[in-house]
CSV table of C-alpha atoms in Angstrom, one decimal:
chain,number,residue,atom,x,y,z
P,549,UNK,CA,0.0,0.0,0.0
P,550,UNK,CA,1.2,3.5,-0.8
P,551,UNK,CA,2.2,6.2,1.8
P,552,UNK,CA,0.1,9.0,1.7
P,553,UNK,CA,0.6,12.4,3.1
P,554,UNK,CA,-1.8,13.0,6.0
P,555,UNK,CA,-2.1,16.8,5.4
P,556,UNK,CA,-4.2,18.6,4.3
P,557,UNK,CA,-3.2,19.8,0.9
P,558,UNK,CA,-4.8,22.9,-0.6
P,559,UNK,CA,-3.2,24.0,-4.3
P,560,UNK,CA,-4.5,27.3,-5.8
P,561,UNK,CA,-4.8,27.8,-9.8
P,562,UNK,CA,-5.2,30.8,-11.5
P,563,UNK,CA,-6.8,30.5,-15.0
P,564,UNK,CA,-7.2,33.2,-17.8
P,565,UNK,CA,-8.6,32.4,-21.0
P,566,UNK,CA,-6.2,29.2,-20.7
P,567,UNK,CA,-8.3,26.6,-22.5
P,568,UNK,CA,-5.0,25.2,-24.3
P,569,UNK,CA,-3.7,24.2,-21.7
P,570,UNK,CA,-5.6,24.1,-18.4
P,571,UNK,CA,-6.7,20.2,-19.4
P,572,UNK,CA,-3.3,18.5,-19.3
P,573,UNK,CA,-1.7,20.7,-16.4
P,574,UNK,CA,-5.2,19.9,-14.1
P,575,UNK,CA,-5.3,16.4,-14.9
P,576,UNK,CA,-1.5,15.8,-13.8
P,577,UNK,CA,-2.0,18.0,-11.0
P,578,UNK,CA,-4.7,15.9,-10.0
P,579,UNK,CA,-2.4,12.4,-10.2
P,580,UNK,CA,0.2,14.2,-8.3
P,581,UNK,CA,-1.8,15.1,-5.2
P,582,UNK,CA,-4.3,12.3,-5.9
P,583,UNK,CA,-1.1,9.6,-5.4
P,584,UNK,CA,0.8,11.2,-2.7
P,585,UNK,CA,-2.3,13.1,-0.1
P,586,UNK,CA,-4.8,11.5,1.8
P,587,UNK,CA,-7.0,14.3,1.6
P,588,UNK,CA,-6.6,17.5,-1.2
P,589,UNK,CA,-8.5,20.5,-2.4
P,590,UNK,CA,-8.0,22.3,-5.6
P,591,UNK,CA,-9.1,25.8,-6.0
P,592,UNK,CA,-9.0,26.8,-9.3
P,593,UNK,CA,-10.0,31.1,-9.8
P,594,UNK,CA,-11.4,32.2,-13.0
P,595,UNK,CA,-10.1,35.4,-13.7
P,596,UNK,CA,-13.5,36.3,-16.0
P,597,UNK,CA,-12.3,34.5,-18.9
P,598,UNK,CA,-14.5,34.3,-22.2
P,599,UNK,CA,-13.3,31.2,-23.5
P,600,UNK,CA,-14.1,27.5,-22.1
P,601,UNK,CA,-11.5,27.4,-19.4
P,602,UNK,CA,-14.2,26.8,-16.8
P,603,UNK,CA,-16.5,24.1,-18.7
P,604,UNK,CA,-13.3,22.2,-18.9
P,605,UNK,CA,-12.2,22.6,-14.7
P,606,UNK,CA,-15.9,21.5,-14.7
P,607,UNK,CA,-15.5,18.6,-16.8
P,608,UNK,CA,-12.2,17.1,-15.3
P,609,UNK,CA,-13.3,17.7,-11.7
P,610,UNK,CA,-16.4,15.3,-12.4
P,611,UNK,CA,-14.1,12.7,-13.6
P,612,UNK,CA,-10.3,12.6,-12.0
P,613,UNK,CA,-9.2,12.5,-8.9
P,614,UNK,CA,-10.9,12.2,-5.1
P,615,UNK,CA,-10.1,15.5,-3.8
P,616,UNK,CA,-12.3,18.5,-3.7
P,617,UNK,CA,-12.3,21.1,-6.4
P,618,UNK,CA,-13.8,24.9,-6.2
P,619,UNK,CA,-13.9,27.0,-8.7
P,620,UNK,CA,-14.0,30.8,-8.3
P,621,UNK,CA,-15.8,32.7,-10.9
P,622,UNK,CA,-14.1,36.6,-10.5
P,623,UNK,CA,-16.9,39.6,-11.1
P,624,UNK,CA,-14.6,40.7,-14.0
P,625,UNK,CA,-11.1,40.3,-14.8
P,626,UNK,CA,-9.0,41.9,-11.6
P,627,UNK,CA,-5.3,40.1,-12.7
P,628,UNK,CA,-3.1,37.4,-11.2
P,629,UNK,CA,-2.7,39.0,-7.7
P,630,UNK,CA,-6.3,40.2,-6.4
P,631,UNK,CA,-7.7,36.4,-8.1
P,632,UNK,CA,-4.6,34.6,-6.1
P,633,UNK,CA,-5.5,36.4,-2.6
P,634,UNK,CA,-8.9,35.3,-3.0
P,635,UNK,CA,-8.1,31.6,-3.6
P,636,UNK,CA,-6.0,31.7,-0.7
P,637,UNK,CA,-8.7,33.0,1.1
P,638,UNK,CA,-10.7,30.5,0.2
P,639,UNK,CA,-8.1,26.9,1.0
P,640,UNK,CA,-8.2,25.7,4.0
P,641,UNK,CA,-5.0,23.3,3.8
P,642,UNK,CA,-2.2,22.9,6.1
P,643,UNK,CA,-0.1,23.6,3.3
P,644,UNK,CA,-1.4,25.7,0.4
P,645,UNK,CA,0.5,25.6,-3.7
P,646,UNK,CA,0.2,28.6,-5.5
P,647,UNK,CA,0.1,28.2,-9.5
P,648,UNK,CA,0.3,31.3,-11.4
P,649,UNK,CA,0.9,29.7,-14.5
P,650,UNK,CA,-0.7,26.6,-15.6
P,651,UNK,CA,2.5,25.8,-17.8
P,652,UNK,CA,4.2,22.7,-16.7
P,653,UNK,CA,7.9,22.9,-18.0
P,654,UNK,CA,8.8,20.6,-15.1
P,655,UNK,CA,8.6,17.4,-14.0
P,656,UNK,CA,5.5,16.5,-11.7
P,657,UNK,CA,7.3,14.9,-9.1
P,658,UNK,CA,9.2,18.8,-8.4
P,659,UNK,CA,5.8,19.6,-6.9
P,660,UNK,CA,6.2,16.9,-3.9
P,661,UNK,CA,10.2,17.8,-3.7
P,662,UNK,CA,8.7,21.1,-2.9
P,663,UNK,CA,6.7,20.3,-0.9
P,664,UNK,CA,9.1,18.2,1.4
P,665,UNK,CA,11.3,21.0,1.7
P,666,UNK,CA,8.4,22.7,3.4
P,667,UNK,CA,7.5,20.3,5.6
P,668,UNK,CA,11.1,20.1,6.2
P,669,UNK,CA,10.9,23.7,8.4
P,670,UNK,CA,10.7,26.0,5.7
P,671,UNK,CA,7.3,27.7,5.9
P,672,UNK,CA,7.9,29.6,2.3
P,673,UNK,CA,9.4,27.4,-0.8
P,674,UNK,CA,9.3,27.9,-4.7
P,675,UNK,CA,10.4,26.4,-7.5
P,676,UNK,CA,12.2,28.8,-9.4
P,677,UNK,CA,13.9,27.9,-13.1
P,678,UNK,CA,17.5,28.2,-14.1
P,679,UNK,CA,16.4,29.6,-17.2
P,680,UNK,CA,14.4,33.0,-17.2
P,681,UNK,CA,14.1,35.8,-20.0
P,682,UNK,CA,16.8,39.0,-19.6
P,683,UNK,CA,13.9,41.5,-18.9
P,684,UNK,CA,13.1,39.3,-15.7
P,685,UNK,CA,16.7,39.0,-14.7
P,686,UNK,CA,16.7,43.4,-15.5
P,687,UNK,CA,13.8,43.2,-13.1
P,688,UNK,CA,14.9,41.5,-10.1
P,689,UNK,CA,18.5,42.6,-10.1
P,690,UNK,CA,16.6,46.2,-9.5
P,691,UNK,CA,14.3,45.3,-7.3
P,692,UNK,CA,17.1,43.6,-5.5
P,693,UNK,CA,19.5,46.7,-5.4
P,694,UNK,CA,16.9,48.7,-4.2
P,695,UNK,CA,14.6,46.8,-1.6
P,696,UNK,CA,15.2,46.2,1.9
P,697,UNK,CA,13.6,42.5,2.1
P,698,UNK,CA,14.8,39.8,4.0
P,699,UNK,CA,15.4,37.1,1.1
P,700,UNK,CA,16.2,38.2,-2.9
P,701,UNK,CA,13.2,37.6,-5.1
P,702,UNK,CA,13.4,35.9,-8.5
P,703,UNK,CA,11.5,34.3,-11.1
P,704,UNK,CA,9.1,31.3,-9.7
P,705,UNK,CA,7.0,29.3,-11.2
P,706,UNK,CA,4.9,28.1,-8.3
P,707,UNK,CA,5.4,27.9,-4.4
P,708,UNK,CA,4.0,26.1,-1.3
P,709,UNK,CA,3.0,28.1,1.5
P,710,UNK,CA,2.4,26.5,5.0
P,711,UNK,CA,-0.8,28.1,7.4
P,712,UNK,CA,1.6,29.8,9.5
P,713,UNK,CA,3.1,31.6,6.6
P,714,UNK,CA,-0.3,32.6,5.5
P,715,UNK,CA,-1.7,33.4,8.7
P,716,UNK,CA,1.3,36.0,9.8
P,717,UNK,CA,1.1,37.4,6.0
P,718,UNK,CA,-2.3,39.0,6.8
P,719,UNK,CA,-1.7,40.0,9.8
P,720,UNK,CA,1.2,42.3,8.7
P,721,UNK,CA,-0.9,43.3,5.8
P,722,UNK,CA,-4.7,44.2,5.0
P,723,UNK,CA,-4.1,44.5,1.6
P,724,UNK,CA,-1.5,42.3,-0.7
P,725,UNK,CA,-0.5,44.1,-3.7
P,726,UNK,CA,2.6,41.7,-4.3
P,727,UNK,CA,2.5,38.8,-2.5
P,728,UNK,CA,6.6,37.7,-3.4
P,729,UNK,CA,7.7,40.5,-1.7
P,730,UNK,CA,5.7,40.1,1.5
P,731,UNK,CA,6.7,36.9,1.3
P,732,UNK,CA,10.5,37.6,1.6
P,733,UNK,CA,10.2,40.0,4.2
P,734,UNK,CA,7.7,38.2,6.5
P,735,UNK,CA,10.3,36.7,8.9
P,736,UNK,CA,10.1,33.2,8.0
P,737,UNK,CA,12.2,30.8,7.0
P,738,UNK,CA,12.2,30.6,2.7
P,739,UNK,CA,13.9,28.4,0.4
P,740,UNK,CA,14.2,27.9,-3.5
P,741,UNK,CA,13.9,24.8,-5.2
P,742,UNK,CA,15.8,25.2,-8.9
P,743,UNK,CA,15.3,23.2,-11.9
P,744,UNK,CA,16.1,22.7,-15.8
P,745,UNK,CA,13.2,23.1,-17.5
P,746,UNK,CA,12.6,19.8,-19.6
P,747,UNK,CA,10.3,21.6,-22.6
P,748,UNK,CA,10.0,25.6,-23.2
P,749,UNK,CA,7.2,27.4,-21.0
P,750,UNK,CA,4.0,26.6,-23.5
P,751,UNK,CA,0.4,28.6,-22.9
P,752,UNK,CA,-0.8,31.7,-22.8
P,753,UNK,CA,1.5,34.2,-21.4
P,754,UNK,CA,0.6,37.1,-19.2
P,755,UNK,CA,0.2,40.2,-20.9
P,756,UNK,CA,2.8,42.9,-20.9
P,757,UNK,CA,0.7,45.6,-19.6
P,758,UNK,CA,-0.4,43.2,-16.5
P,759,UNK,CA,3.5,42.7,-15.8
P,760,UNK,CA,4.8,46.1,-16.7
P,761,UNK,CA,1.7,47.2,-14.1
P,762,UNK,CA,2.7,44.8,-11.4
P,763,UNK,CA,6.2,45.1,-11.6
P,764,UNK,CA,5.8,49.1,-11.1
P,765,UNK,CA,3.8,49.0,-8.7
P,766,UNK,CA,6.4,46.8,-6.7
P,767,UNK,CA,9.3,49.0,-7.4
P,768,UNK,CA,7.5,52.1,-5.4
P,769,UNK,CA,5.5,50.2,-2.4
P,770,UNK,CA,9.0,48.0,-1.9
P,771,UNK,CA,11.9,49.9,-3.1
P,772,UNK,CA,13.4,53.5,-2.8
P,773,UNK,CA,14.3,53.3,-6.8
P,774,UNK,CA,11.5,56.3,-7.0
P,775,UNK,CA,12.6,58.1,-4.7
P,776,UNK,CA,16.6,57.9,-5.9
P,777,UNK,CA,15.3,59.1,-9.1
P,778,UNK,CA,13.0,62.0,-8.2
P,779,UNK,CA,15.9,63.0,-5.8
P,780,UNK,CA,18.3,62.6,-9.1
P,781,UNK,CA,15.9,64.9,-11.5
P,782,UNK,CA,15.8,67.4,-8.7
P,783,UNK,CA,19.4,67.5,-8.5
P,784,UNK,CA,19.8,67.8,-12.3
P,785,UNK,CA,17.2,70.7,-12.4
P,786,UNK,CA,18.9,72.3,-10.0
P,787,UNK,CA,22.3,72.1,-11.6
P,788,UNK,CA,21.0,73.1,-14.6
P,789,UNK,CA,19.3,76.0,-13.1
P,790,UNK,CA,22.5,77.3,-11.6
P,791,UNK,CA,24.6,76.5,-14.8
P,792,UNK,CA,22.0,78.7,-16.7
P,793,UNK,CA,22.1,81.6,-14.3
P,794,UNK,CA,26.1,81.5,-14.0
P,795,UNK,CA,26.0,81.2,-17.9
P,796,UNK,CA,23.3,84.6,-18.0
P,797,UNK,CA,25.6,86.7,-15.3
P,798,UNK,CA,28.7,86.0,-17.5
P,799,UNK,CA,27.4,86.9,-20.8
P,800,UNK,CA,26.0,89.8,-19.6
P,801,UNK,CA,29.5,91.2,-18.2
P,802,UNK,CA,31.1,90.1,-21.1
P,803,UNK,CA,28.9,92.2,-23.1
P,804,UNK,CA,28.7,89.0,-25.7
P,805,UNK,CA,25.9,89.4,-27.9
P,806,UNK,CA,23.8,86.4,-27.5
P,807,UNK,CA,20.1,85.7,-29.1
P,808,UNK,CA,19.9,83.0,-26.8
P,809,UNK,CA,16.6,81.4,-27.8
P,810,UNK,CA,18.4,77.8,-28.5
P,811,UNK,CA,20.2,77.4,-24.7
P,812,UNK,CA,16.6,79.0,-23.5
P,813,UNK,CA,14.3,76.9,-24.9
P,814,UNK,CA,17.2,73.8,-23.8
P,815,UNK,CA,16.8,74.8,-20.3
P,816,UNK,CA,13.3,75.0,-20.1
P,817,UNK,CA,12.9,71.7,-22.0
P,818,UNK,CA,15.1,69.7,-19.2
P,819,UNK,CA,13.4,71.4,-16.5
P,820,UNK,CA,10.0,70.9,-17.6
P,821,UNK,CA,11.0,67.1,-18.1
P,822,UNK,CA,12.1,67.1,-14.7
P,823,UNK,CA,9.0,68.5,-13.3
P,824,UNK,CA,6.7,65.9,-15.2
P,825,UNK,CA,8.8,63.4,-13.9
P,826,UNK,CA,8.6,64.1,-10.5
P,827,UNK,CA,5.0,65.1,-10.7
P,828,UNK,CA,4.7,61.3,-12.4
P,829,UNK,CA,6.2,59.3,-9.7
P,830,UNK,CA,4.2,61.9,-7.1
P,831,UNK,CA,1.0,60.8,-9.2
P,832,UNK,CA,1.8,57.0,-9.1
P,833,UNK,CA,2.6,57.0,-5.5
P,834,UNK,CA,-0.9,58.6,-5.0
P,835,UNK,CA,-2.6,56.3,-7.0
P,836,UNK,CA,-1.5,53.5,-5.0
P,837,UNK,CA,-1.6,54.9,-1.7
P,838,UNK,CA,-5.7,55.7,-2.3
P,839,UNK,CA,-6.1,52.0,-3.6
P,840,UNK,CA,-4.5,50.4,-0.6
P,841,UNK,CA,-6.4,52.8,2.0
P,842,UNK,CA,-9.7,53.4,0.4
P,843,UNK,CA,-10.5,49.9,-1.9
P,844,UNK,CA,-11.5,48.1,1.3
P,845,UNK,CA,-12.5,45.2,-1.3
P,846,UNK,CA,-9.6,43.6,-2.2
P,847,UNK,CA,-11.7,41.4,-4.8
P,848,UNK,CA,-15.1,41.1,-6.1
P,849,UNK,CA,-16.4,37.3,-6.6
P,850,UNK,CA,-19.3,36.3,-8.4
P,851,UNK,CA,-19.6,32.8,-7.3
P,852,UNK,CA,-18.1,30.1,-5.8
P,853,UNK,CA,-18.5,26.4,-7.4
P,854,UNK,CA,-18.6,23.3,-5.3
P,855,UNK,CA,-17.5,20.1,-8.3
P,856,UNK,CA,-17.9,16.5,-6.5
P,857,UNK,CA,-17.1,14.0,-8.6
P,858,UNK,CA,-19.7,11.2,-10.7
């Protein structure tokens, strides 16, 4: 007879318009957990998509597996981090798995090598690839430099979070605008897991607006880069200011016959630049300020589905 886990195992799936390929990454999800846990849940969280994705999580859960599957219908699409915190909400494991992407590029049995590591006394463990696109490696080396976090983030493609690690991540914080860094810097114990992918990433990828989106909002809650750079564009304004009224005092007791309209117009260009760019990152750190303190609702569900097998 096989050894099965005796915890509770919740795993968390976020789903987009991924009708390609949410069939073969549930169904070996399901033999995974299905062969190693006494008792699972999955929770998969429609993110309002328009294409079949959730007549298919409907159809496998009727037919694989013994574990409990939910599936969370959003209000209307919200993105990857508002649709994972409400799956989280929702599990009710010992230990919960996060999928952001329903790519598998791994082999299945990384999911319970994972998993061991956590119940190993690490509370916070991802599986992270050894291959990842430059524009991420840009990202994180910046976010790195600048952020005061306990651990270095970098690309993951899924993690496993125990209860404790859930339950002291909201109480530090009512809202979770970027769950990896919270992560890092919640005082736990976090580890890495790396592999060599075995096929390229397949399925739909997030869209770059999404990304670009998440990844600035990260840079100003979590990092000082904003605040470097305003401090730089003041400094250059300034500089530029003085060199201008040096340059103005000289000319004038030199008696030098200047029209002046080309270095005028160039100083007024690089200090309006400035301005905008400070009054930009002045903006944006509004902008999310009001959404953390006012938008009490951190999601909006529409409904919450119960599949039971047969």
């Amino acid at each position: 007879m096989t050894y099965k886990e005796m915890n509770f195992l919740s795993a968390v799936v976020y789903i987009n318009n991924d009708e390609k390929g949410i069939m073969p990454f549930l169904i070996q999800l399901i033999e995974t957990l299905d062969g190693n846990f006494e008792k699972y849940e999955i929770i998969c969280v429609n993110d309002a998509s328009s294409d079949s994705s959730a007549s298919i999580v409907r159809e496998i859960a009727k037919s694989k597996g013994d574990g409990i599957v939910s599936l969370i219908n959003m209000s209307y699409p919200q993105g990857l981090e508002p649709s994972m915190n409400a799956g989280v909400d929702l599990a009710i494991g010992d230990f919960v798995f996060e999928f952001d992407y329903i790519s598998m590029d791994y082999e299945p049995d990384l999911i319970m090598k994972v998993y061991q590591q956590s119940v190993n006394g690490s509370d916070i463990v991802a599986a992270s690839s050894k291959q990842n696109r430059i524009s991420s490696k840009i990202f994180y080396a910046l976010f790195n430099k600048n952020a005061n976090l306990q651990y270095d983030l970098q690309t993951e493609t899924f993690r496993i979070l125990s209860r404790r690690a859930i339950n002291r991540i909201f109480s530090m914080s009512n809202t979770i605008p970027y769950r990896k860094a919270l992560y890092a810097n919640c005082g736990l114990k976090m580890e890495t897991v790396f592999y060599n992918p075995n096929h390229p990433m397949v399925g739909k990828k997030p869209k770059i607006q999404d990304q670009f989106e998440t990844a600035f909002d990260a840079l100003i809650l979590f990092t000082n880069l904003a605040y470097k750079i305003t401090i730089l564009l003041a400094g250059a304004m300034m500089i530029a200011t003085l060199a201008g009224g040096i340059y103005t005092v000289v000319i004038y007791f030199l008696g030098i016959p200047v029209a002046g309209y080309t270095t005028t117009m160039l100083v007024i260009t690089a200090a309006f630049f400035g301005v905008f760019g400070i009054l930009a990152m002045v903006i944006k750190y509004l902008s999310v300020i009001v959404r953390l303190i006012f938008n009490e609702q951190r999601y909006i569900v529409e409904s919450v589905e119960k599949i039971s097998k047969g």
